[in-house]
Coordinates of C-alpha atoms and ligand atoms in Angstrom, one line a residue:
M1205 CA 0.1 -0.2 0.1
C1206 CA 1.0 3.3 -0.4
G1207 CA 4.2 4.7 1.1
I1208 CA 5.6 7.8 2.7
I1209 CA 9.2 9.5 2.9
S1210 CA 9.8 13.0 3.9
Y1211 CA 13.4 14.6 4.4
V1212 CA 14.9 17.3 5.8
G1213 CA 18.8 17.9 5.7
D1214 CA 21.6 18.6 4.4
K1215 CA 21.6 15.2 1.5
D1216 CA 21.1 15.0 -1.7
I1217 CA 17.7 15.5 -1.1
N1218 CA 16.6 12.8 -5.1
S1219 CA 19.5 10.4 -3.3
V1220 CA 17.3 10.2 0.2
L1221 CA 13.8 10.4 -1.2
M1222 CA 14.6 8.0 -3.9
A1223 CA 16.4 5.1 -1.6
G1224 CA 13.8 5.5 0.7
L1225 CA 11.0 4.8 -1.9
W1226 CA 13.3 1.9 -3.1
R1227 CA 13.1 0.7 0.6
L1228 CA 9.2 1.3 0.1
E1229 CA 8.6 -0.6 -2.9
Y1230 CA 7.8 -3.9 -1.3
R1231 CA 4.1 -2.6 -0.2
G1232 CA 2.8 -2.5 -3.5
Y1233 CA 2.4 0.4 -5.5
D1234 CA 1.4 2.1 -8.8
S1235 CA 2.6 5.4 -9.5
S1236 CA 5.4 7.4 -7.2
G1237 CA 6.5 11.0 -7.0
V1238 CA 8.5 13.4 -4.6
A1239 CA 8.5 17.1 -4.0
S1240 CA 10.8 19.9 -3.2
V1241 CA 11.1 23.2 -2.1
M1242 CA 13.9 25.1 -4.7
D1243 CA 14.7 28.3 -4.5
G1244 CA 11.7 29.8 -2.9
E1245 CA 9.4 26.9 -5.2
L1246 CA 7.6 23.8 -5.0
E1247 CA 9.6 21.7 -7.5
V1248 CA 7.2 18.7 -8.3
R1249 CA 7.9 15.1 -10.4
K1250 CA 5.8 12.6 -10.4
V1251 CA 4.8 9.8 -13.0
E1252 CA 2.6 6.4 -13.3
G1253 CA 4.0 3.3 -13.2
R1254 CA 7.1 2.0 -11.9
L1255 CA 10.1 3.5 -9.6
M1256 CA 12.4 3.1 -12.4
N1257 CA 10.0 5.9 -14.6
L1258 CA 10.7 8.9 -11.5
Q1259 CA 14.6 7.7 -11.1
E1260 CA 14.8 8.5 -14.9
I1261 CA 12.8 11.9 -14.6
L1262 CA 15.2 12.8 -11.9
S1263 CA 17.8 11.8 -13.8
D1264 CA 16.5 14.3 -16.5
K1265 CA 15.5 17.1 -14.3
P1266 CA 17.0 16.8 -10.4
L1267 CA 15.5 18.5 -7.6
G1268 CA 17.1 20.6 -4.9
G1269 CA 17.2 21.7 -1.5
K1270 CA 16.8 21.2 1.9
V1271 CA 12.8 19.4 2.5
G1272 CA 11.5 16.8 0.2
I1273 CA 8.6 14.8 0.2
G1274 CA 8.4 11.5 -1.5
H1275 CA 5.2 8.7 -2.1
T1276 CA 4.5 5.4 -3.8
R1277 CA 0.8 5.4 -4.4
W1278 CA -1.4 2.4 -4.4
A1279 CA -5.0 3.9 -5.9
T1280 CA -7.8 4.0 -4.4
H1281 CA -9.4 6.8 -5.4
G1282 CA -8.8 7.9 -9.2
E1283 CA -7.1 5.6 -11.5
P1284 CA -2.9 5.1 -11.6
S1285 CA -1.7 8.1 -13.0
D1286 CA 0.5 11.1 -13.4
Q1287 CA -1.8 13.3 -12.3
N1288 CA -3.0 11.4 -9.5
A1289 CA 0.2 10.6 -8.3
H1290 CA 1.1 12.4 -5.5
P1291 CA 2.1 14.8 -4.3
Q1292 CA -0.8 16.8 -4.8
V1293 CA -0.8 20.1 -4.8
D1294 CA -3.2 23.8 -3.8
C1295 CA -3.9 26.2 -6.3
N1296 CA -1.4 28.3 -5.5
E1297 CA 1.4 25.1 -5.7
N1298 CA 2.0 26.5 -2.3
I1299 CA 1.6 23.6 -0.5
A1300 CA 2.8 20.0 -1.6
I1301 CA 1.1 16.7 0.4
V1302 CA 1.4 13.2 0.1
H1303 CA -1.1 10.9 2.2
N1304 CA -1.5 7.1 2.9
G1305 CA -5.3 6.5 3.6
I1306 CA -8.6 7.3 2.3
I1307 CA -10.3 10.2 3.7
E1308 CA -14.2 9.3 3.9
N1309 CA -16.1 12.4 3.7
Y1310 CA -13.7 13.7 0.7
Y1311 CA -16.7 14.6 -1.4
T1312 CA -18.5 16.7 1.2
L1313 CA -15.3 18.5 1.7
K1314 CA -14.6 18.8 -1.7
E1315 CA -17.8 20.1 -2.7
E1316 CA -17.6 23.0 -0.3
L1317 CA -13.7 24.0 -1.3
I1318 CA -15.4 24.0 -5.3
K1319 CA -17.6 26.4 -3.8
K1320 CA -14.8 28.6 -2.2
K1321 CA -13.2 28.8 -5.9
H1322 CA -10.2 26.1 -5.1
I1323 CA -9.3 24.5 -8.6
F1324 CA -9.1 20.3 -8.6
K1325 CA -6.4 18.8 -10.9
S1326 CA -7.5 15.2 -9.7
N1327 CA -9.2 12.3 -9.2
T1328 CA -7.7 11.7 -5.7
D1329 CA -9.2 12.3 -2.2
T1330 CA -5.8 13.7 -1.0
E1331 CA -6.1 16.8 -3.3
V1332 CA -8.6 17.8 -1.2
I1333 CA -6.0 17.7 2.3
A1334 CA -4.1 20.0 0.0
H1335 CA -6.7 22.6 -0.9
L1336 CA -7.7 22.7 3.0
I1337 CA -4.8 23.4 4.3
E1338 CA -4.1 26.1 1.7
E1339 CA -7.8 27.6 2.9
N1340 CA -6.8 27.7 6.7
Y1341 CA -3.4 28.5 5.8
D1342 CA -2.0 32.1 7.2
G1343 CA 1.7 31.9 6.9
D1344 CA 1.7 28.9 9.8
L1345 CA 2.1 25.7 7.9
K1346 CA 1.8 23.5 10.9
E1347 CA -1.5 25.7 12.6
S1348 CA -3.7 24.9 9.3
V1349 CA -2.3 20.9 8.9
L1350 CA -3.9 21.0 12.8
K1351 CA -7.3 22.8 11.4
S1352 CA -7.6 20.9 8.6
A1353 CA -6.5 17.3 10.2
S1354 CA -10.1 18.1 12.3
R1355 CA -11.9 18.3 9.4
L1356 CA -10.9 15.0 8.0
E1357 CA -12.7 11.4 8.5
G1358 CA -11.2 8.5 7.6
S1359 CA -7.5 7.5 7.9
F1360 CA -5.0 9.8 7.0
A1361 CA -0.9 9.7 7.8
I1362 CA 0.2 13.1 6.0
A1363 CA 3.5 14.5 5.5
V1364 CA 3.3 18.4 4.0
I1365 CA 5.7 21.1 2.4
A1366 CA 5.4 24.6 2.1
A1367 CA 7.2 26.7 -0.6
S1368 CA 6.6 29.7 1.9
E1369 CA 8.2 28.0 4.4
P1370 CA 11.3 25.9 3.0
D1371 CA 13.2 24.6 6.2
E1372 CA 10.5 22.4 7.7
I1373 CA 7.9 19.4 7.1
V1374 CA 4.6 18.9 9.3
A1375 CA 3.4 15.1 9.2
Y1376 CA -0.3 14.2 11.2
R1377 CA -1.0 10.8 11.7
Y1378 CA -4.8 9.4 12.3
G1379 CA -5.2 5.8 11.7
S1380 CA -2.2 5.1 8.6
P1381 CA 1.2 4.3 10.3
L1382 CA 4.3 7.1 10.4
I1383 CA 7.0 6.8 12.1
V1384 CA 9.9 9.6 12.8
G1385 CA 13.8 8.8 12.6
L1386 CA 15.4 11.0 14.1
G1387 CA 19.2 11.6 12.8
K1388 CA 22.1 13.8 13.3
N1389 CA 21.6 17.2 11.2
E1390 CA 18.6 15.8 9.4
N1391 CA 15.4 13.9 10.1
I1392 CA 13.2 11.7 8.4
V1393 CA 9.4 11.0 8.5
A1394 CA 8.1 7.7 6.5
S1395 CA 5.3 5.5 6.7
D1396 CA 7.4 2.4 7.7
I1397 CA 10.9 1.5 9.7
P1398 CA 12.5 0.1 6.8
A1399 CA 13.0 3.3 4.8
V1400 CA 14.7 5.3 7.6
L1401 CA 17.4 2.8 8.3
D1402 CA 20.1 4.3 6.0
H1403 CA 20.2 7.6 8.1
T1404 CA 19.2 6.5 11.7
R1405 CA 17.9 3.7 13.9
R1406 CA 16.6 6.1 16.5
I1407 CA 12.9 6.3 15.8
V1408 CA 9.7 7.6 16.8
I1409 CA 6.4 6.1 16.7
L1410 CA 3.3 8.5 15.6
S1411 CA 0.1 8.0 17.6
D1412 CA -3.2 8.7 16.0
G1413 CA -4.0 12.1 16.7
E1414 CA -0.3 13.3 16.9
M1415 CA 1.6 15.8 14.4
V1416 CA 5.0 16.0 14.1
V1417 CA 7.4 19.2 13.0
L1418 CA 10.6 18.5 11.9
R1419 CA 13.4 20.7 10.7
K1420 CA 17.0 19.9 10.4
D1421 CA 17.9 20.3 14.0
K1422 CA 15.1 20.0 15.8
V1423 CA 11.5 17.8 16.1
E1424 CA 8.4 19.0 18.0
F1425 CA 5.8 16.6 18.4
Y1426 CA 1.9 17.7 19.3
N1427 CA -1.5 16.3 19.9
N1428 CA -4.2 17.3 18.3
K1429 CA -5.4 20.4 20.2
G1430 CA -2.1 21.5 19.3
E1431 CA -0.2 21.0 22.8
R1432 CA 4.1 20.0 22.7
I1433 CA 4.0 16.4 24.0
E1434 CA 6.9 14.4 24.7
K1435 CA 7.2 10.9 22.9
E1436 CA 9.2 7.7 23.8
E1437 CA 12.3 7.1 21.0
R1438 CA 13.5 3.6 20.3
E1439 CA 16.4 2.0 19.0
I1440 CA 15.9 -0.8 15.7
K1441 CA 18.7 -3.3 16.2
W1442 CA 18.1 -5.4 13.4
S1443 CA 20.3 -4.3 10.2
P1444 CA 19.4 -3.1 6.7
T1445 CA 21.2 -5.6 4.9
S1446 CA 18.6 -8.2 6.3
L1447 CA 16.7 -6.2 3.8
D1448 CA 18.8 -7.9 0.7
K1449 CA 17.5 -10.8 -1.5
G1450 CA 21.3 -12.3 -1.0
K1451 CA 21.6 -15.4 -2.9
Y1452 CA 18.2 -15.4 -4.2
P1453 CA 16.3 -14.4 -7.2
H1454 CA 13.8 -13.3 -5.3
Y1455 CA 12.4 -11.7 -1.6
M1456 CA 9.6 -14.6 -1.8
L1457 CA 12.3 -17.7 -1.9
K1458 CA 14.6 -16.4 0.2
E1459 CA 11.5 -15.9 3.0
I1460 CA 10.6 -19.6 2.1
Y1461 CA 14.3 -21.1 3.0
E1462 CA 14.2 -18.5 6.3
Q1463 CA 11.9 -20.7 7.4
P1464 CA 13.7 -23.5 9.1
E1465 CA 15.9 -20.4 10.7
V1466 CA 12.8 -18.7 11.8
I1467 CA 11.3 -21.9 13.6
E1468 CA 14.9 -22.4 15.2
R1469 CA 14.7 -18.8 16.5
N1470 CA 11.7 -19.0 18.1
I1471 CA 12.8 -22.1 19.6
A1472 CA 15.3 -20.9 21.5
L1473 CA 13.5 -17.7 22.4
R1474 CA 10.1 -19.7 23.5
M1475 CA 11.2 -22.7 25.3
E1476 CA 13.0 -22.7 28.1
D1477 CA 14.3 -25.2 30.9
E1478 CA 11.6 -23.6 33.4
G1479 CA 8.3 -23.8 30.2
L1480 CA 7.5 -21.8 27.8
N1481 CA 8.5 -18.3 27.4
F1482 CA 5.9 -15.7 24.8
G1483 CA 8.6 -13.1 25.5
E1484 CA 8.4 -9.4 27.3
S1485 CA 5.1 -8.2 25.7
F1486 CA 2.7 -11.5 27.0
H1487 CA 0.9 -10.1 30.3
F1488 CA -1.7 -12.8 31.1
S1489 CA -1.5 -14.5 34.3
P1490 CA -1.8 -18.9 34.4
H1491 CA -4.7 -18.1 36.6
E1492 CA -6.4 -16.3 33.9
L1493 CA -5.9 -18.4 31.5
A1494 CA -6.0 -21.5 32.7
H1495 CA -10.7 -19.9 33.1
L1496 CA -10.0 -19.1 29.9
S1497 CA -13.1 -21.1 28.3
H1498 CA -13.6 -19.1 24.6
I1499 CA -11.2 -17.9 22.0
V1500 CA -11.7 -16.0 18.9
I1501 CA -9.6 -15.3 16.2
Q1502 CA -9.8 -12.4 13.5
A1503 CA -7.5 -12.0 10.9
C1504 CA -7.3 -11.4 7.2
G1505 CA -5.5 -13.8 4.3
T1506 CA -2.9 -15.7 4.7
S1507 CA -2.8 -14.9 9.3
W1508 CA -6.3 -16.3 8.4
H1509 CA -5.4 -19.4 7.2
A1510 CA -3.5 -19.4 10.3
G1511 CA -6.2 -18.4 12.3
Y1512 CA -8.8 -21.1 11.5
I1513 CA -5.4 -24.0 11.8
G1514 CA -5.4 -22.3 15.2
K1515 CA -8.8 -23.1 16.2
Y1516 CA -8.3 -27.0 14.7
L1517 CA -5.5 -26.8 17.5
F1518 CA -7.1 -24.8 20.5
E1519 CA -10.1 -27.3 20.0
S1520 CA -8.2 -30.6 19.4
L1521 CA -5.6 -30.3 22.3
A1522 CA -6.4 -27.4 25.1
R1523 CA -10.2 -28.2 24.5
I1524 CA -11.5 -24.6 24.2
H1525 CA -14.3 -23.2 22.1
T1526 CA -12.4 -21.4 19.4
E1527 CA -14.0 -19.2 16.3
V1528 CA -12.6 -17.7 13.6
D1529 CA -13.3 -14.7 11.4
I1530 CA -12.3 -12.6 8.8
S1531 CA -11.4 -9.1 10.2
S1532 CA -13.5 -7.7 7.6
E1533 CA -16.3 -9.3 8.5
F1534 CA -16.1 -9.4 12.2
R1535 CA -15.6 -6.0 12.8
Y1536 CA -19.2 -5.1 11.2
R1537 CA -21.4 -8.2 12.4
N1538 CA -21.5 -7.2 16.2
P1539 CA -20.6 -10.8 17.5
V1540 CA -22.5 -12.2 20.0
M1541 CA -19.3 -12.1 23.2
D1542 CA -20.7 -13.6 26.0
G1543 CA -18.6 -15.4 28.3
E1544 CA -15.3 -12.6 27.8
P1545 CA -13.7 -14.9 25.0
L1546 CA -9.9 -13.8 24.4
I1547 CA -9.6 -12.1 20.9
M1548 CA -6.8 -12.9 18.9
A1549 CA -6.1 -10.7 16.6
I1550 CA -3.0 -11.9 13.6
S1551 CA -1.2 -9.7 11.7
Q1552 CA 2.5 -10.2 10.2
S1553 CA 2.6 -6.1 9.6
G1554 CA 0.6 -5.3 12.0
E1555 CA -1.4 -2.6 10.7
T1556 CA -4.0 -4.4 8.6
A1557 CA -6.6 -1.7 9.0
D1558 CA -9.6 -4.5 8.8
T1559 CA -8.2 -6.5 11.7
L1560 CA -6.8 -3.4 14.0
A1561 CA -11.0 -2.3 13.4
G1562 CA -11.8 -5.8 14.8
L1563 CA -9.0 -5.3 17.7
R1564 CA -10.8 -1.8 18.7
E1565 CA -13.9 -3.4 18.0
A1566 CA -13.4 -6.1 21.0
K1567 CA -11.4 -3.2 23.3
A1568 CA -14.8 -1.3 23.1
K1569 CA -16.3 -4.3 24.5
F1570 CA -13.5 -4.2 26.9
L1571 CA -12.3 -7.9 25.7
N1572 CA -8.5 -8.7 25.9
V1573 CA -7.1 -8.8 23.1
L1574 CA -3.7 -11.2 22.5
S1575 CA -2.3 -10.0 18.9
L1576 CA 0.4 -12.6 17.1
V1577 CA 2.5 -9.8 14.8
N1578 CA 5.7 -9.5 13.0
V1579 CA 6.2 -6.2 13.4
R1580 CA 7.0 -4.5 16.7
G1581 CA 5.9 -1.4 17.8
S1582 CA 3.7 -1.5 14.9
T1583 CA -0.1 -0.1 15.7
I1584 CA -1.6 -4.0 16.6
D1585 CA 0.8 -4.5 19.1
R1586 CA 0.4 -1.2 20.7
E1587 CA -3.0 -1.7 21.1
S1588 CA -3.1 -4.8 22.1
D1589 CA -3.0 -5.9 25.7
S1590 CA -0.6 -8.7 25.0
T1591 CA 1.7 -9.3 22.2
I1592 CA 3.3 -12.6 21.1
Y1593 CA 5.9 -11.8 18.5
L1594 CA 6.8 -13.8 15.6
N1595 CA 10.2 -12.9 15.2
A1596 CA 10.4 -14.0 11.8
G1597 CA 12.8 -11.1 10.7
P1598 CA 11.2 -8.3 7.9
E1599 CA 9.4 -10.2 5.3
I1600 CA 10.1 -8.4 2.3
G1601 CA 7.6 -10.6 -0.5
V1602 CA 4.4 -10.0 -0.7
A1603 CA 3.5 -13.2 -0.5
S1604 CA 3.0 -14.0 3.1
T1605 CA 5.7 -17.0 3.8
K1606 CA 8.0 -17.5 6.8
A1607 CA 5.5 -14.8 9.1
Y1608 CA 3.0 -17.5 8.3
T1609 CA 4.5 -20.4 9.5
S1610 CA 5.9 -19.0 12.6
Q1611 CA 2.4 -17.8 13.1
I1612 CA 1.5 -21.5 13.2
F1613 CA 4.1 -21.5 15.5
Q1614 CA 3.3 -19.7 17.9
L1615 CA 0.0 -20.8 18.0
Y1616 CA 1.0 -24.2 18.5
L1617 CA 3.3 -23.6 21.8
F1618 CA 0.5 -21.5 23.1
D1619 CA -1.6 -23.9 22.6
L1620 CA 0.5 -26.3 24.7
Y1621 CA 0.3 -24.1 27.1
L1622 CA -3.1 -23.8 27.9
S1623 CA -3.5 -27.2 27.6
K1624 CA -0.7 -28.0 30.3
L1625 CA -3.3 -24.8 32.1
K1626 CA -6.0 -26.4 31.6
W1627 CA -5.1 -30.3 32.7
T1628 CA -6.1 -31.4 28.5
M1629 CA -2.8 -32.6 28.2
D1630 CA -0.4 -35.0 30.9
A1631 CA 3.3 -34.4 31.4
P1632 CA 4.6 -37.3 28.8
E1633 CA 2.3 -36.0 26.2
I1634 CA 3.6 -32.2 26.7
E1635 CA 7.2 -34.0 26.9
K1636 CA 7.0 -35.9 23.2
R1637 CA 5.7 -32.4 21.7
V1638 CA 7.8 -30.7 22.7
K1639 CA 10.5 -33.2 21.4
E1640 CA 8.5 -33.2 17.8
V1641 CA 8.9 -29.2 17.6
N1642 CA 12.5 -29.7 17.7
E1643 CA 12.8 -31.8 15.2
I1644 CA 10.2 -29.2 13.2
P1645 CA 13.6 -27.4 11.7
E1646 CA 15.3 -30.4 10.4
K1647 CA 11.9 -31.2 8.2
M1648 CA 12.0 -28.0 6.9
R1649 CA 15.8 -28.4 6.0
K1650 CA 14.9 -32.0 3.9
I1651 CA 11.6 -30.3 2.1
L1652 CA 13.4 -27.2 1.0
G1653 CA 16.7 -29.6 -0.5
S1654 CA 14.4 -31.4 -2.6
A1655 CA 13.1 -28.0 -4.0
D1656 CA 14.3 -29.3 -7.4
N1657 CA 10.9 -32.1 -7.5
I1658 CA 8.6 -29.3 -6.8
R1659 CA 10.3 -27.6 -9.3
K1660 CA 9.9 -30.2 -11.9
I1661 CA 6.1 -30.8 -10.9
A1662 CA 5.6 -27.4 -11.5
E1663 CA 7.0 -27.5 -14.7
K1664 CA 4.3 -30.3 -15.6
Y1665 CA 1.7 -28.3 -14.5
K1666 CA 2.4 -24.6 -15.2
D1667 CA -0.5 -24.2 -18.1
S1668 CA -3.0 -25.1 -16.7
K1669 CA -6.0 -23.0 -16.2
D1670 CA -7.7 -23.8 -12.5
F1671 CA -6.4 -25.3 -9.7
M1672 CA -8.5 -27.2 -7.0
F1673 CA -6.3 -27.8 -3.5
I1674 CA -8.5 -30.1 -1.0
G1675 CA -7.2 -31.3 2.4
R1676 CA -8.9 -32.2 5.5
G1677 CA -9.3 -31.2 9.5
I1678 CA -6.0 -29.1 10.2
N1679 CA -5.3 -29.2 6.5
Y1680 CA -8.4 -28.1 5.2
P1681 CA -6.7 -23.9 6.0
S1682 CA -3.7 -25.8 4.6
A1683 CA -5.5 -26.1 1.2
L1684 CA -7.0 -22.4 1.3
E1685 CA -3.7 -21.0 2.0
G1686 CA -1.8 -23.2 -0.9
A1687 CA -4.7 -21.6 -3.3
L1688 CA -4.1 -17.9 -1.8
K1689 CA -0.3 -18.3 -2.4
L1690 CA -0.6 -20.0 -6.0
K1691 CA -3.5 -17.4 -7.7
E1692 CA -2.1 -14.4 -5.5
I1693 CA 1.7 -14.5 -7.5
S1694 CA 0.3 -16.6 -10.7
Y1695 CA -3.0 -14.9 -11.6
I1696 CA -3.7 -18.4 -12.3
H1697 CA -7.4 -19.0 -10.5
A1698 CA -7.3 -21.6 -7.6
T1699 CA -9.9 -22.5 -5.3
G1700 CA -9.2 -25.0 -1.9
Y1701 CA -11.7 -26.7 -0.4
P1702 CA -12.2 -29.3 2.4
A1703 CA -11.9 -33.0 0.4
G1704 CA -15.2 -34.1 1.9
E1705 CA -17.4 -31.0 0.7
M1706 CA -16.5 -31.7 -3.2
K1707 CA -19.4 -34.0 -4.0
H1708 CA -21.5 -30.6 -3.0
G1709 CA -20.8 -28.7 -5.7
P1710 CA -17.6 -27.9 -6.8
I1711 CA -16.7 -31.9 -8.6
A1712 CA -19.2 -30.1 -11.3
L1713 CA -15.5 -28.7 -11.8
I1714 CA -13.3 -31.6 -12.3
D1715 CA -12.0 -32.7 -15.9
E1716 CA -8.7 -34.0 -17.0
N1717 CA -8.0 -29.9 -17.7
T1718 CA -8.1 -29.5 -13.3
P1719 CA -4.6 -30.2 -11.4
V1720 CA -6.1 -31.2 -8.0
V1721 CA -3.5 -30.5 -5.1
A1722 CA -4.5 -33.1 -2.5
I1723 CA -3.1 -32.6 0.8
A1724 CA -2.9 -36.4 2.8
P1725 CA -0.1 -36.8 5.4
H1726 CA -0.4 -39.7 7.6
S1727 CA -3.5 -38.5 10.2
S1728 CA -6.3 -39.5 11.5
V1729 CA -8.2 -38.4 8.3
Y1730 CA -6.0 -40.1 6.4
E1731 CA -8.1 -43.1 4.9
K1732 CA -10.9 -40.5 4.3
M1733 CA -8.7 -37.9 1.4
L1734 CA -7.5 -41.3 0.0
N1735 CA -11.2 -41.8 -0.2
N1736 CA -11.7 -38.3 -2.3
I1737 CA -8.9 -38.6 -4.2
E1738 CA -10.2 -41.8 -5.5
E1739 CA -13.6 -39.9 -6.5
L1740 CA -12.2 -37.2 -8.0
K1741 CA -9.1 -39.2 -10.2
S1742 CA -12.2 -41.5 -11.7
R1743 CA -13.5 -38.5 -12.8
G1744 CA -10.5 -37.6 -14.8
A1745 CA -8.6 -35.5 -12.3
R1746 CA -4.6 -35.1 -12.5
I1747 CA -3.9 -35.4 -9.1
I1748 CA -1.2 -34.0 -7.2
I1749 CA -0.3 -35.5 -3.8
I1750 CA 1.3 -34.1 -0.6
A1751 CA 2.2 -37.2 1.3
S1752 CA 4.6 -38.4 4.3
L1753 CA 8.2 -40.0 3.4
G1754 CA 7.1 -43.9 2.9
D1755 CA 3.8 -43.9 2.0
K1756 CA 3.5 -46.2 -0.9
R1757 CA -0.3 -46.3 -1.5
V1758 CA -1.0 -42.9 -2.7
K1759 CA 1.7 -43.3 -5.5
E1760 CA -1.0 -45.3 -7.7
L1761 CA -3.8 -42.8 -7.1
S1762 CA -1.5 -39.7 -8.4
N1763 CA 0.0 -38.0 -11.2
D1764 CA 2.6 -36.5 -9.1
V1765 CA 3.3 -37.1 -5.4
F1766 CA 5.7 -34.8 -3.3
Y1767 CA 7.1 -36.6 0.1
I1768 CA 7.5 -34.6 3.3
P1769 CA 8.8 -35.9 6.8
P1770 CA 5.8 -37.4 8.8
S1771 CA 5.1 -35.7 11.2
E1772 CA 2.6 -35.4 14.4
E1773 CA -0.4 -34.1 13.1
S1774 CA -1.1 -31.3 14.5
L1775 CA 2.5 -29.8 13.7
S1776 CA 1.8 -31.0 9.6
P1777 CA 0.9 -27.4 8.8
I1778 CA 3.5 -26.0 9.1
L1779 CA 5.6 -28.7 7.1
I1780 CA 3.0 -28.8 4.5
A1781 CA 2.8 -24.6 3.6
L1782 CA 6.9 -25.6 2.3
P1783 CA 5.7 -27.6 -0.7
L1784 CA 2.6 -25.4 -1.1
Q1785 CA 5.0 -21.8 -1.5
L1786 CA 7.8 -23.6 -3.3
F1787 CA 4.7 -24.9 -6.0
A1788 CA 3.3 -21.3 -5.8
Y1789 CA 6.7 -19.7 -6.6
Y1790 CA 7.8 -21.9 -9.4
I1791 CA 4.2 -21.7 -11.2
A1792 CA 4.8 -18.3 -10.8
V1793 CA 8.2 -17.9 -12.2
L1794 CA 7.5 -20.1 -14.8
N1795 CA 4.8 -17.9 -16.2
G1796 CA 7.1 -14.9 -15.9
R1797 CA 5.5 -13.1 -12.9
D1798 CA 6.7 -10.5 -11.4
V1799 CA 6.4 -13.1 -7.4
D1800 CA 7.3 -10.3 -5.2
R1801 CA 5.1 -7.6 -6.4
P1802 CA 2.1 -9.0 -7.6
R1803 CA -0.1 -6.9 -9.4
N1804 CA -3.0 -4.9 -7.4
L1805 CA -1.2 -6.3 -4.1
A1806 CA 0.2 -4.2 -1.6
K1807 CA 2.1 -5.8 1.7
S1808 CA 0.6 -4.0 4.5
V1809 CA -3.1 -3.4 3.4
T1810 CA -3.7 0.0 5.6
V1811 CA -6.6 0.8 4.0
E1812 CA -10.4 -1.4 4.7
Ligands
F6R2006 C1 -1.1 -13.4 1.3 C2 -0.8 -11.9 2.5 C3 -2.5 -11.4 2.6 C4 -2.1 -11.3 4.1 C5 -3.4 -10.3 4.4 C6 -3.0 -9.7 5.7 O1 0.2 -14.3 0.6 O2 0.0 -12.2 2.5 O3 -3.2 -12.5 2.8 O4 -1.4 -11.9 4.8 O5 -3.3 -9.0 3.8 O6 -1.9 -9.2 6.0 P1 -1.3 -9.1 7.6 O7 -1.2 -10.8 8.1 O8 0.4 -8.1 7.5 O9 -2.6 -8.7 8.7

């Protein structure tokens, strides 16, 4: 989704803004632009398409000056075009603004401003903010931003400069993330931490309704009444070099291969001799959790699939009634929340607008929220009562991979913890499962070691137009995830189904042109899965089975088999995820897709 970078300091404004925009590129965008104040005048360069287009324009016509704002836009209001790209400017070309989010009352404001003779040049909601600030401007940018922000409804993170005040940037946050990087004789505002790491590791995270005024040597924070406030500074320890692709052609492949290491890191952090440790942001007492009778998980996309696996885990092991809901449904359905359930929000980015809104719905009902989040300091992290971190490291590829397996891993450990507190599992059983957990990274490495087999299978099926993914029990959500991974990066239609549901409709789609990926490791539903596969095979489907190593029966049922090391059933979704991710990856690459930045998608979905 849109990205903001703004800089005040002595470095070359072109290189700083472009470097920041490249760092934000992974979020997804369709146009980009920059502006600065040069010799008392506003200069704007913006263009539709890839960042390379903007870089070329800047090589021909570079910007100058000490303050600048930059933006990658993911279109919401108005098609992707040069005109709709940000920065947007006011009538007098004095004020330039970049914006993330959606202004819900833009239409009313636009009508009001048109009556006051403002002339609009784009179809964006953002341009309304530029004219509103102009309308409220009487020589003090900070005051006019404050006044204008009070009229805006929706979500907005903005950074504003004015030709008449060439030494400062004013930024305001409401609903979309914004962070400040504190440098030496330079300061930065951006929508994400990676964009500032080339300059500083000292950051401040703005909360909703907060504003910051940045000059080269001074940073001041304000609340929405315009009163000065103090903000806590944090130091970022991870290195920007971990954002490189290394030896891999794509971030996605690199992140797939990082998964054993992510699980190993989490084993070291979570599994102590004295018991499980969910880290410094986990604030529940054992007593509280021992009395828990109901969990509601809400999340979007891949995180929702992990949550769905969580439902199977919590119900089968800790025996806790668990509901799982897609956040965009949860937030509007006014769910019955009797019995004080624990609400869980699952989000890699920690900024997904619907998941955040679901969390706020729960908080408004005075319910406890436990989140599983990868990005520390993100809004969901900060607004939750407790957070379990995924510790997956930055995930740059738009398709979630290593965050997903870490989400399942954390859910599994939390389930073991609850099972112990609720006495649904005895000590030897827990010990056996802990031993199994320790074997996961090696099993993952074995799967990755045979990636070439998956590539060969992908080559056979790369031209298919429709795929079906089926699974049962805890691997039904794995089938949903396999289908999502494939369609989002290859643009090939794919559907995930519970295998037992096929004959209630979808089996009508099956013919010799429909490859079916069947997830059938040894499990409590193994025989049922084989029956379902038989039914599809007899209708001509081409069958690819993911099976447990040593399983000979699947050979005669399938066109292709991919074997994974056997594991305890409730841990199997972690292993199953790997061949599904690799299969999607290779099919997408073989079809020439931009796997790290699939069309129309954004890494961090900060609008609903
Ligand atoms: C798919 C994918 C998305 C995200 C979804 C939620 O590969 O990455 O479906 O899972 O947009 O994002 P987070 O987890 O950041 O809340």
